[in-house]
mmCIF file of N, CA and C and ligand atoms in Angstrom:
data_model
loop_
_atom_site.group_PDB
_atom_site.id
_atom_site.type_symbol
_atom_site.label_atom_id
_atom_site.label_comp_id
_atom_site.label_asym_id
_atom_site.label_seq_id
_atom_site.Cartn_x
_atom_site.Cartn_y
_atom_site.Cartn_z
ATOM 1 N N MET A 27 -31.568 -32.259 -181.707
ATOM 2 C CA MET A 27 -32.170 -32.781 -180.463
ATOM 3 C C MET A 27 -33.577 -32.191 -180.278
ATOM 4 N N THR A 28 -34.535 -33.075 -180.023
ATOM 5 C CA THR A 28 -35.902 -32.569 -179.846
ATOM 6 C C THR A 28 -36.038 -31.960 -178.456
ATOM 7 N N GLU A 29 -37.114 -31.212 -178.289
ATOM 8 C CA GLU A 29 -37.373 -30.552 -177.006
ATOM 9 C C GLU A 29 -37.426 -31.584 -175.870
ATOM 10 N N GLU A 30 -38.050 -32.758 -176.170
ATOM 11 C CA GLU A 30 -38.194 -33.791 -175.115
ATOM 12 C C GLU A 30 -36.846 -34.385 -174.725
ATOM 13 N N ASP A 31 -35.881 -34.359 -175.658
ATOM 14 C CA ASP A 31 -34.571 -34.962 -175.383
ATOM 15 C C ASP A 31 -33.698 -34.065 -174.499
ATOM 16 N N ARG A 32 -34.033 -32.808 -174.374
ATOM 17 C CA ARG A 32 -33.163 -31.895 -173.617
ATOM 18 C C ARG A 32 -33.187 -32.276 -172.141
ATOM 19 N N SER A 33 -32.013 -32.289 -171.540
ATOM 20 C CA SER A 33 -31.945 -32.697 -170.138
ATOM 21 C C SER A 33 -32.449 -31.583 -169.240
ATOM 22 N N ILE A 34 -32.791 -31.982 -168.033
ATOM 23 C CA ILE A 34 -33.200 -31.001 -167.020
ATOM 24 C C ILE A 34 -32.074 -29.978 -166.804
ATOM 25 N N PHE A 35 -30.830 -30.422 -166.956
ATOM 26 C CA PHE A 35 -29.717 -29.491 -166.735
ATOM 27 C C PHE A 35 -29.619 -28.468 -167.870
ATOM 28 N N SER A 36 -29.907 -28.886 -169.102
ATOM 29 C CA SER A 36 -29.925 -27.918 -170.206
ATOM 30 C C SER A 36 -30.991 -26.866 -169.949
ATOM 31 N N ARG A 37 -32.094 -27.275 -169.366
ATOM 32 C CA ARG A 37 -33.172 -26.316 -169.081
ATOM 33 C C ARG A 37 -32.787 -25.373 -167.949
ATOM 34 N N ILE A 38 -32.000 -25.849 -167.004
ATOM 35 C CA ILE A 38 -31.484 -24.954 -165.946
ATOM 36 C C ILE A 38 -30.489 -23.979 -166.567
ATOM 37 N N ILE A 39 -29.588 -24.493 -167.415
ATOM 38 C CA ILE A 39 -28.579 -23.646 -168.071
ATOM 39 C C ILE A 39 -29.266 -22.528 -168.864
ATOM 40 N N ASP A 40 -30.357 -22.874 -169.521
ATOM 41 C CA ASP A 40 -31.078 -21.893 -170.348
ATOM 42 C C ASP A 40 -32.089 -21.078 -169.543
ATOM 43 N N ARG A 41 -32.065 -21.228 -168.220
ATOM 44 C CA ARG A 41 -32.932 -20.457 -167.314
ATOM 45 C C ARG A 41 -34.419 -20.727 -167.577
ATOM 46 N N GLU A 42 -34.723 -21.925 -168.046
ATOM 47 C CA GLU A 42 -36.130 -22.279 -168.261
ATOM 48 C C GLU A 42 -36.750 -22.800 -166.975
ATOM 49 N N ILE A 43 -35.901 -23.373 -166.109
ATOM 50 C CA ILE A 43 -36.379 -23.762 -164.785
ATOM 51 C C ILE A 43 -35.375 -23.236 -163.770
ATOM 52 N N PRO A 44 -35.853 -22.888 -162.572
ATOM 53 C CA PRO A 44 -34.981 -22.248 -161.601
ATOM 54 C C PRO A 44 -34.022 -23.227 -160.918
ATOM 55 N N ALA A 45 -32.913 -22.695 -160.459
ATOM 56 C CA ALA A 45 -31.974 -23.468 -159.643
ATOM 57 C C ALA A 45 -31.195 -22.465 -158.806
ATOM 58 N N ARG A 46 -30.628 -22.957 -157.724
ATOM 59 C CA ARG A 46 -29.796 -22.092 -156.869
ATOM 60 C C ARG A 46 -28.372 -22.152 -157.406
ATOM 61 N N ILE A 47 -28.105 -21.262 -158.360
ATOM 62 C CA ILE A 47 -26.818 -21.250 -159.048
ATOM 63 C C ILE A 47 -25.774 -20.611 -158.144
ATOM 64 N N VAL A 48 -24.617 -21.270 -158.036
ATOM 65 C CA VAL A 48 -23.553 -20.747 -157.165
ATOM 66 C C VAL A 48 -22.308 -20.325 -157.934
ATOM 67 N N ALA A 49 -22.154 -20.781 -159.159
ATOM 68 C CA ALA A 49 -20.982 -20.367 -159.953
ATOM 69 C C ALA A 49 -21.297 -20.621 -161.418
ATOM 70 N N GLU A 50 -20.665 -19.827 -162.263
ATOM 71 C CA GLU A 50 -20.885 -20.001 -163.702
ATOM 72 C C GLU A 50 -19.710 -19.409 -164.462
ATOM 73 N N THR A 51 -19.278 -20.130 -165.497
ATOM 74 C CA THR A 51 -18.277 -19.603 -166.430
ATOM 75 C C THR A 51 -18.877 -19.743 -167.831
ATOM 76 N N GLU A 52 -18.068 -19.460 -168.829
ATOM 77 C CA GLU A 52 -18.574 -19.620 -170.203
ATOM 78 C C GLU A 52 -18.937 -21.072 -170.504
ATOM 79 N N THR A 53 -18.262 -22.004 -169.837
ATOM 80 C CA THR A 53 -18.410 -23.417 -170.215
ATOM 81 C C THR A 53 -19.074 -24.303 -169.152
ATOM 82 N N ILE A 54 -19.177 -23.806 -167.920
ATOM 83 C CA ILE A 54 -19.646 -24.662 -166.808
ATOM 84 C C ILE A 54 -20.633 -23.884 -165.953
ATOM 85 N N ILE A 55 -21.568 -24.621 -165.344
ATOM 86 C CA ILE A 55 -22.450 -24.012 -164.351
ATOM 87 C C ILE A 55 -22.455 -24.909 -163.116
ATOM 88 N N ALA A 56 -22.663 -24.309 -161.949
ATOM 89 C CA ALA A 56 -22.763 -25.090 -160.707
ATOM 90 C C ALA A 56 -23.983 -24.591 -159.935
ATOM 91 N N PHE A 57 -24.761 -25.551 -159.421
ATOM 92 C CA PHE A 57 -25.960 -25.183 -158.648
ATOM 93 C C PHE A 57 -26.208 -26.247 -157.577
ATOM 94 N N HIS A 58 -26.947 -25.840 -156.543
ATOM 95 C CA HIS A 58 -27.249 -26.778 -155.455
ATOM 96 C C HIS A 58 -28.165 -27.886 -155.963
ATOM 97 N N ASP A 59 -27.875 -29.127 -155.535
ATOM 98 C CA ASP A 59 -28.751 -30.261 -155.858
ATOM 99 C C ASP A 59 -30.102 -30.046 -155.162
ATOM 100 N N VAL A 60 -31.178 -30.368 -155.875
ATOM 101 C CA VAL A 60 -32.520 -30.172 -155.325
ATOM 102 C C VAL A 60 -32.793 -31.142 -154.166
ATOM 103 N N ALA A 61 -32.077 -32.238 -154.095
ATOM 104 C CA ALA A 61 -32.262 -33.237 -153.035
ATOM 105 C C ALA A 61 -30.905 -33.526 -152.383
ATOM 106 N N PRO A 62 -30.411 -32.590 -151.592
ATOM 107 C CA PRO A 62 -29.036 -32.726 -151.082
ATOM 108 C C PRO A 62 -28.834 -33.955 -150.207
ATOM 109 N N GLN A 63 -27.685 -34.586 -150.375
ATOM 110 C CA GLN A 63 -27.338 -35.769 -149.586
ATOM 111 C C GLN A 63 -26.130 -35.503 -148.708
ATOM 112 N N ALA A 64 -25.799 -34.256 -148.534
ATOM 113 C CA ALA A 64 -24.715 -33.840 -147.637
ATOM 114 C C ALA A 64 -24.959 -32.360 -147.338
ATOM 115 N N PRO A 65 -24.363 -31.827 -146.300
ATOM 116 C CA PRO A 65 -24.575 -30.400 -145.984
ATOM 117 C C PRO A 65 -24.281 -29.493 -147.175
ATOM 118 N N VAL A 66 -23.240 -29.809 -147.915
ATOM 119 C CA VAL A 66 -23.001 -29.113 -149.184
ATOM 120 C C VAL A 66 -23.110 -30.160 -150.285
ATOM 121 N N HIS A 67 -24.023 -29.938 -151.212
ATOM 122 C CA HIS A 67 -24.205 -30.873 -152.337
ATOM 123 C C HIS A 67 -24.520 -30.019 -153.566
ATOM 124 N N VAL A 68 -23.470 -29.804 -154.334
ATOM 125 C CA VAL A 68 -23.561 -28.942 -155.519
ATOM 126 C C VAL A 68 -23.248 -29.791 -156.739
ATOM 127 N N LEU A 69 -23.939 -29.504 -157.832
ATOM 128 C CA LEU A 69 -23.679 -30.181 -159.098
ATOM 129 C C LEU A 69 -22.874 -29.260 -159.996
ATOM 130 N N VAL A 70 -21.810 -29.784 -160.562
ATOM 131 C CA VAL A 70 -20.983 -29.031 -161.512
ATOM 132 C C VAL A 70 -21.249 -29.643 -162.888
ATOM 133 N N VAL A 71 -21.721 -28.805 -163.798
ATOM 134 C CA VAL A 71 -22.273 -29.303 -165.066
ATOM 135 C C VAL A 71 -21.685 -28.528 -166.240
ATOM 136 N N PRO A 72 -21.092 -29.216 -167.204
ATOM 137 C CA PRO A 72 -20.672 -28.502 -168.415
ATOM 138 C C PRO A 72 -21.898 -28.010 -169.175
ATOM 139 N N LYS A 73 -21.780 -26.855 -169.799
ATOM 140 C CA LYS A 73 -22.951 -26.328 -170.507
ATOM 141 C C LYS A 73 -23.283 -27.156 -171.745
ATOM 142 N N THR A 74 -22.274 -27.769 -172.336
ATOM 143 C CA THR A 74 -22.574 -28.625 -173.489
ATOM 144 C C THR A 74 -23.291 -29.890 -173.026
ATOM 145 N N ALA A 75 -24.295 -30.294 -173.819
ATOM 146 C CA ALA A 75 -25.033 -31.518 -173.506
ATOM 147 C C ALA A 75 -24.483 -32.704 -174.298
ATOM 148 N N GLN A 76 -23.294 -32.517 -174.852
ATOM 149 C CA GLN A 76 -22.710 -33.489 -175.773
ATOM 150 C C GLN A 76 -22.281 -34.795 -175.098
ATOM 151 N N TYR A 77 -21.956 -34.742 -173.818
ATOM 152 C CA TYR A 77 -21.368 -35.909 -173.154
ATOM 153 C C TYR A 77 -22.303 -36.432 -172.068
ATOM 154 N N VAL A 78 -22.402 -37.747 -172.004
ATOM 155 C CA VAL A 78 -23.266 -38.377 -171.001
ATOM 156 C C VAL A 78 -22.450 -38.795 -169.783
ATOM 157 N N THR A 79 -21.268 -39.370 -170.022
ATOM 158 C CA THR A 79 -20.471 -39.893 -168.906
ATOM 159 C C THR A 79 -19.129 -39.164 -168.804
ATOM 160 N N VAL A 80 -18.514 -39.317 -167.659
ATOM 161 C CA VAL A 80 -17.206 -38.683 -167.443
ATOM 162 C C VAL A 80 -16.144 -39.277 -168.364
ATOM 163 N N ASN A 81 -16.283 -40.569 -168.702
ATOM 164 C CA ASN A 81 -15.317 -41.170 -169.637
ATOM 165 C C ASN A 81 -15.391 -40.528 -171.007
ATOM 166 N N GLU A 82 -16.592 -40.310 -171.482
ATOM 167 C CA GLU A 82 -16.761 -39.637 -172.786
ATOM 168 C C GLU A 82 -16.150 -38.245 -172.743
ATOM 169 N N LEU A 83 -16.411 -37.538 -171.645
ATOM 170 C CA LEU A 83 -15.874 -36.181 -171.519
ATOM 171 C C LEU A 83 -14.348 -36.208 -171.463
ATOM 172 N N ALA A 84 -13.797 -37.110 -170.663
ATOM 173 C CA ALA A 84 -12.337 -37.187 -170.510
ATOM 174 C C ALA A 84 -11.662 -37.484 -171.848
ATOM 175 N N ALA A 85 -12.290 -38.360 -172.646
ATOM 176 C CA ALA A 85 -11.691 -38.728 -173.935
ATOM 177 C C ALA A 85 -11.755 -37.565 -174.921
ATOM 178 N N ALA A 86 -12.870 -36.831 -174.897
ATOM 179 C CA ALA A 86 -13.095 -35.819 -175.936
ATOM 180 C C ALA A 86 -12.571 -34.448 -175.544
ATOM 181 N N ASP A 87 -12.641 -34.110 -174.260
ATOM 182 C CA ASP A 87 -12.306 -32.738 -173.853
ATOM 183 C C ASP A 87 -11.732 -32.738 -172.425
ATOM 184 N N PRO A 88 -10.508 -33.244 -172.266
ATOM 185 C CA PRO A 88 -9.942 -33.327 -170.912
ATOM 186 C C PRO A 88 -9.784 -31.960 -170.241
ATOM 187 N N GLY A 89 -9.624 -30.926 -171.046
ATOM 188 C CA GLY A 89 -9.495 -29.576 -170.475
ATOM 189 C C GLY A 89 -10.776 -29.156 -169.775
ATOM 190 N N LEU A 90 -11.906 -29.508 -170.354
ATOM 191 C CA LEU A 90 -13.193 -29.159 -169.740
ATOM 192 C C LEU A 90 -13.382 -29.944 -168.438
ATOM 193 N N LEU A 91 -12.961 -31.198 -168.425
ATOM 194 C CA LEU A 91 -13.024 -31.988 -167.188
ATOM 195 C C LEU A 91 -12.140 -31.349 -166.114
ATOM 196 N N ALA A 92 -10.958 -30.898 -166.504
ATOM 197 C CA ALA A 92 -10.065 -30.245 -165.534
ATOM 198 C C ALA A 92 -10.695 -28.958 -165.002
ATOM 199 N N GLU A 93 -11.395 -28.243 -165.845
ATOM 200 C CA GLU A 93 -12.091 -27.021 -165.376
ATOM 201 C C GLU A 93 -13.147 -27.377 -164.336
ATOM 202 N N MET A 94 -13.838 -28.506 -164.552
ATOM 203 C CA MET A 94 -14.859 -28.930 -163.581
ATOM 204 C C MET A 94 -14.227 -29.245 -162.232
ATOM 205 N N VAL A 95 -13.070 -29.923 -162.273
ATOM 206 C CA VAL A 95 -12.388 -30.283 -161.019
ATOM 207 C C VAL A 95 -11.926 -29.013 -160.301
ATOM 208 N N LYS A 96 -11.422 -28.064 -161.071
ATOM 209 C CA LYS A 96 -10.979 -26.800 -160.466
ATOM 210 C C LYS A 96 -12.166 -26.068 -159.820
ATOM 211 N N MET A 97 -13.304 -26.078 -160.505
ATOM 212 C CA MET A 97 -14.477 -25.421 -159.928
ATOM 213 C C MET A 97 -14.930 -26.142 -158.659
ATOM 214 N N ALA A 98 -14.851 -27.474 -158.649
ATOM 215 C CA ALA A 98 -15.247 -28.234 -157.460
ATOM 216 C C ALA A 98 -14.413 -27.796 -156.249
ATOM 217 N N GLN A 99 -13.106 -27.636 -156.453
ATOM 218 C CA GLN A 99 -12.248 -27.205 -155.343
ATOM 219 C C GLN A 99 -12.624 -25.805 -154.878
ATOM 220 N N SER A 100 -12.875 -24.947 -155.823
ATOM 221 C CA SER A 100 -13.216 -23.570 -155.476
ATOM 222 C C SER A 100 -14.543 -23.510 -154.698
ATOM 223 N N LEU A 101 -15.505 -24.344 -155.093
ATOM 224 C CA LEU A 101 -16.787 -24.394 -154.373
ATOM 225 C C LEU A 101 -16.596 -24.956 -152.969
ATOM 226 N N ALA A 102 -15.767 -25.992 -152.853
ATOM 227 C CA ALA A 102 -15.509 -26.574 -151.525
ATOM 228 C C ALA A 102 -14.790 -25.555 -150.637
ATOM 229 N N ASP A 103 -13.925 -24.759 -151.220
ATOM 230 C CA ASP A 103 -13.253 -23.698 -150.451
ATOM 231 C C ASP A 103 -14.275 -22.672 -149.966
ATOM 232 N N ASP A 104 -15.200 -22.304 -150.855
ATOM 233 C CA ASP A 104 -16.168 -21.246 -150.525
ATOM 234 C C ASP A 104 -17.279 -21.730 -149.607
ATOM 235 N N LEU A 105 -17.777 -22.953 -149.831
ATOM 236 C CA LEU A 105 -19.000 -23.412 -149.160
ATOM 237 C C LEU A 105 -18.722 -24.354 -147.990
ATOM 238 N N ALA A 106 -17.499 -24.915 -147.959
ATOM 239 C CA ALA A 106 -17.131 -25.817 -146.862
ATOM 240 C C ALA A 106 -15.717 -25.432 -146.415
ATOM 241 N N GLN A 107 -14.961 -26.415 -145.978
ATOM 242 C CA GLN A 107 -13.616 -26.081 -145.515
ATOM 243 C C GLN A 107 -12.532 -26.615 -146.442
ATOM 244 N N GLY A 108 -12.899 -26.805 -147.687
ATOM 245 C CA GLY A 108 -11.886 -27.163 -148.673
ATOM 246 C C GLY A 108 -11.806 -28.636 -149.007
ATOM 247 N N ASP A 109 -12.321 -29.499 -148.115
ATOM 248 C CA ASP A 109 -12.301 -30.943 -148.405
ATOM 249 C C ASP A 109 -13.639 -31.347 -149.014
ATOM 250 N N TYR A 110 -13.612 -32.285 -149.915
ATOM 251 C CA TYR A 110 -14.854 -32.659 -150.601
ATOM 252 C C TYR A 110 -14.720 -34.024 -151.253
ATOM 253 N N ARG A 111 -15.874 -34.601 -151.609
ATOM 254 C CA ARG A 111 -15.919 -35.783 -152.469
ATOM 255 C C ARG A 111 -16.436 -35.355 -153.826
ATOM 256 N N LEU A 112 -15.898 -35.972 -154.855
ATOM 257 C CA LEU A 112 -16.337 -35.687 -156.212
ATOM 258 C C LEU A 112 -16.870 -37.000 -156.779
ATOM 259 N N VAL A 113 -18.182 -37.021 -157.079
ATOM 260 C CA VAL A 113 -18.822 -38.267 -157.524
ATOM 261 C C VAL A 113 -19.394 -38.079 -158.929
ATOM 262 N N PHE A 114 -19.050 -39.009 -159.805
ATOM 263 C CA PHE A 114 -19.669 -39.066 -161.137
ATOM 264 C C PHE A 114 -20.393 -40.398 -161.225
ATOM 265 N N ASN A 115 -21.698 -40.404 -161.232
ATOM 266 C CA ASN A 115 -22.420 -41.648 -161.507
ATOM 267 C C ASN A 115 -22.407 -41.856 -163.016
ATOM 268 N N SER A 116 -21.957 -43.019 -163.435
ATOM 269 C CA SER A 116 -21.819 -43.287 -164.875
ATOM 270 C C SER A 116 -22.632 -44.512 -165.243
ATOM 271 N N GLY A 117 -23.811 -44.265 -165.813
ATOM 272 C CA GLY A 117 -24.691 -45.357 -166.215
ATOM 273 C C GLY A 117 -25.844 -45.533 -165.230
ATOM 274 N N ALA A 118 -26.989 -45.944 -165.780
ATOM 275 C CA ALA A 118 -28.207 -46.049 -164.974
ATOM 276 C C ALA A 118 -28.040 -47.011 -163.802
ATOM 277 N N SER A 119 -27.335 -48.123 -164.025
ATOM 278 C CA SER A 119 -27.242 -49.092 -162.932
ATOM 279 C C SER A 119 -26.272 -48.631 -161.848
ATOM 280 N N ALA A 120 -25.523 -47.577 -162.115
ATOM 281 C CA ALA A 120 -24.681 -46.960 -161.081
ATOM 282 C C ALA A 120 -25.379 -45.763 -160.436
ATOM 283 N N GLY A 121 -26.628 -45.531 -160.819
ATOM 284 C CA GLY A 121 -27.385 -44.459 -160.175
ATOM 285 C C GLY A 121 -27.521 -43.193 -160.995
ATOM 286 N N GLN A 122 -27.001 -43.186 -162.209
ATOM 287 C CA GLN A 122 -27.139 -41.970 -163.021
ATOM 288 C C GLN A 122 -28.592 -41.830 -163.472
ATOM 289 N N THR A 123 -29.145 -40.658 -163.221
ATOM 290 C CA THR A 123 -30.545 -40.401 -163.607
ATOM 291 C C THR A 123 -30.665 -39.267 -164.611
ATOM 292 N N VAL A 124 -29.638 -38.425 -164.690
ATOM 293 C CA VAL A 124 -29.641 -37.326 -165.669
ATOM 294 C C VAL A 124 -28.470 -37.586 -166.613
ATOM 295 N N PHE A 125 -28.804 -37.756 -167.898
ATOM 296 C CA PHE A 125 -27.791 -38.230 -168.851
ATOM 297 C C PHE A 125 -27.134 -37.065 -169.590
ATOM 298 N N HIS A 126 -26.622 -36.186 -168.772
ATOM 299 C CA HIS A 126 -25.859 -34.986 -169.180
ATOM 300 C C HIS A 126 -24.765 -34.943 -168.117
ATOM 301 N N VAL A 127 -23.514 -35.183 -168.536
ATOM 302 C CA VAL A 127 -22.460 -35.421 -167.537
ATOM 303 C C VAL A 127 -22.445 -34.322 -166.461
ATOM 304 N N HIS A 128 -22.238 -34.745 -165.225
ATOM 305 C CA HIS A 128 -22.199 -33.809 -164.100
ATOM 306 C C HIS A 128 -21.421 -34.441 -162.958
ATOM 307 N N ALA A 129 -20.817 -33.575 -162.159
ATOM 308 C CA ALA A 129 -20.102 -34.013 -160.957
ATOM 309 C C ALA A 129 -20.896 -33.578 -159.743
ATOM 310 N N HIS A 130 -21.003 -34.488 -158.766
ATOM 311 C CA HIS A 130 -21.570 -34.134 -157.468
ATOM 312 C C HIS A 130 -20.407 -33.703 -156.575
ATOM 313 N N VAL A 131 -20.478 -32.501 -156.035
ATOM 314 C CA VAL A 131 -19.495 -32.043 -155.050
ATOM 315 C C VAL A 131 -20.172 -32.148 -153.691
ATOM 316 N N LEU A 132 -19.632 -33.041 -152.846
ATOM 317 C CA LEU A 132 -20.228 -33.301 -151.537
ATOM 318 C C LEU A 132 -19.232 -32.906 -150.458
ATOM 319 N N ALA A 133 -19.710 -32.119 -149.528
ATOM 320 C CA ALA A 133 -18.812 -31.687 -148.457
ATOM 321 C C ALA A 133 -19.585 -31.603 -147.150
ATOM 322 N N GLY A 134 -18.862 -31.682 -146.066
ATOM 323 C CA GLY A 134 -19.492 -31.723 -144.754
ATOM 324 C C GLY A 134 -19.755 -33.173 -144.391
ATOM 325 N N ALA A 135 -20.440 -33.372 -143.245
ATOM 326 C CA ALA A 135 -20.710 -34.743 -142.801
ATOM 327 C C ALA A 135 -21.657 -35.392 -143.787
ATOM 328 N N LEU A 136 -21.312 -36.573 -144.284
ATOM 329 C CA LEU A 136 -22.132 -37.252 -145.282
ATOM 330 C C LEU A 136 -23.079 -38.227 -144.602
ATOM 331 N N GLU A 137 -24.336 -38.253 -145.111
ATOM 332 C CA GLU A 137 -25.321 -39.175 -144.548
ATOM 333 C C GLU A 137 -25.025 -40.591 -145.031
ATOM 334 N N GLU A 138 -25.399 -41.566 -144.172
ATOM 335 C CA GLU A 138 -25.156 -42.968 -144.564
ATOM 336 C C GLU A 138 -26.101 -43.380 -145.670
ATOM 337 N N GLY A 139 -25.650 -44.281 -146.516
ATOM 338 C CA GLY A 139 -26.513 -44.864 -147.535
ATOM 339 C C GLY A 139 -26.823 -43.931 -148.686
ATOM 340 N N THR A 140 -26.063 -42.885 -148.837
ATOM 341 C CA THR A 140 -26.296 -41.984 -149.946
ATOM 342 C C THR A 140 -25.415 -42.374 -151.104
ATOM 343 N N LEU A 141 -25.546 -41.644 -152.212
ATOM 344 C CA LEU A 141 -24.728 -41.956 -153.385
ATOM 345 C C LEU A 141 -23.253 -41.775 -153.073
ATOM 346 N N ALA A 142 -22.966 -41.064 -152.000
ATOM 347 C CA ALA A 142 -21.568 -40.838 -151.656
ATOM 348 C C ALA A 142 -21.084 -41.795 -150.584
ATOM 349 N N GLY A 143 -21.990 -42.481 -149.924
ATOM 350 C CA GLY A 143 -21.586 -43.307 -148.796
ATOM 351 C C GLY A 143 -21.342 -44.712 -149.251
HETATM 352 P P1 5GP B 19 -27.377 -38.527 -160.978
HETATM 353 O O1 5GP B 19 -28.328 -39.426 -160.252
HETATM 354 O O2 5GP B 19 -27.710 -38.472 -162.454
HETATM 355 O O3 5GP B 19 -25.938 -38.763 -160.698
HETATM 356 O O4 5GP B 19 -27.638 -37.064 -160.396
HETATM 357 C C1 5GP B 19 -28.691 -36.255 -160.771
HETATM 358 C C2 5GP B 19 -28.907 -35.286 -159.639
HETATM 359 O O5 5GP B 19 -29.688 -34.212 -160.129
HETATM 360 C C3 5GP B 19 -29.665 -35.874 -158.445
HETATM 361 O O6 5GP B 19 -28.850 -35.775 -157.278
HETATM 362 C C4 5GP B 19 -30.928 -35.033 -158.356
HETATM 363 O O7 5GP B 19 -31.312 -34.757 -157.028
HETATM 364 C C5 5GP B 19 -30.540 -33.775 -159.113
HETATM 365 N N1 5GP B 19 -31.651 -33.107 -159.761
HETATM 366 C C6 5GP B 19 -32.608 -33.701 -160.532
HETATM 367 N N2 5GP B 19 -33.464 -32.767 -160.991
HETATM 368 C C7 5GP B 19 -33.031 -31.576 -160.513
HETATM 369 C C8 5GP B 19 -33.529 -30.240 -160.639
HETATM 370 O O8 5GP B 19 -34.532 -29.962 -161.300
HETATM 371 N N3 5GP B 19 -32.836 -29.264 -160.004
HETATM 372 C C9 5GP B 19 -31.705 -29.526 -159.278
HETATM 373 N N4 5GP B 19 -31.104 -28.483 -158.693
HETATM 374 N N5 5GP B 19 -31.205 -30.782 -159.120
HETATM 375 C C10 5GP B 19 -31.880 -31.790 -159.736
#
């Protein structure tokens, strides 16, 4: 993969650009979205850049997907009151802009007309 092909999330994972990181394991990182669309809006991102969509991830590594879901619950417990929405935009016409699979964890009152509304 060339330098230009690396996603913005790979650059956050490698600490090349800053982010407000809230959780990290050997395989996953979570940080606040730079443009939040809910009071709590955190992105849960596998460190591997191998998968673009949640379907690809589910087919190839369901355990890693389950780890992401577990982290989402833990973040919602810590940052909100335990309830949350989990959004995966899959494909450009569905709103995906970063082609490195990631989950949006949205909690609190959600604004109208957002990716979660
Ligand atoms: P998508 O549209 O691909 O589902 O979600 C990509 C998300 O990444 C968007 O909600 C966008 O605000 C967020 N994002 C894009 N660039 C950055 C960045 O440099 N830092 C952080 N923290 N979030 C970003």
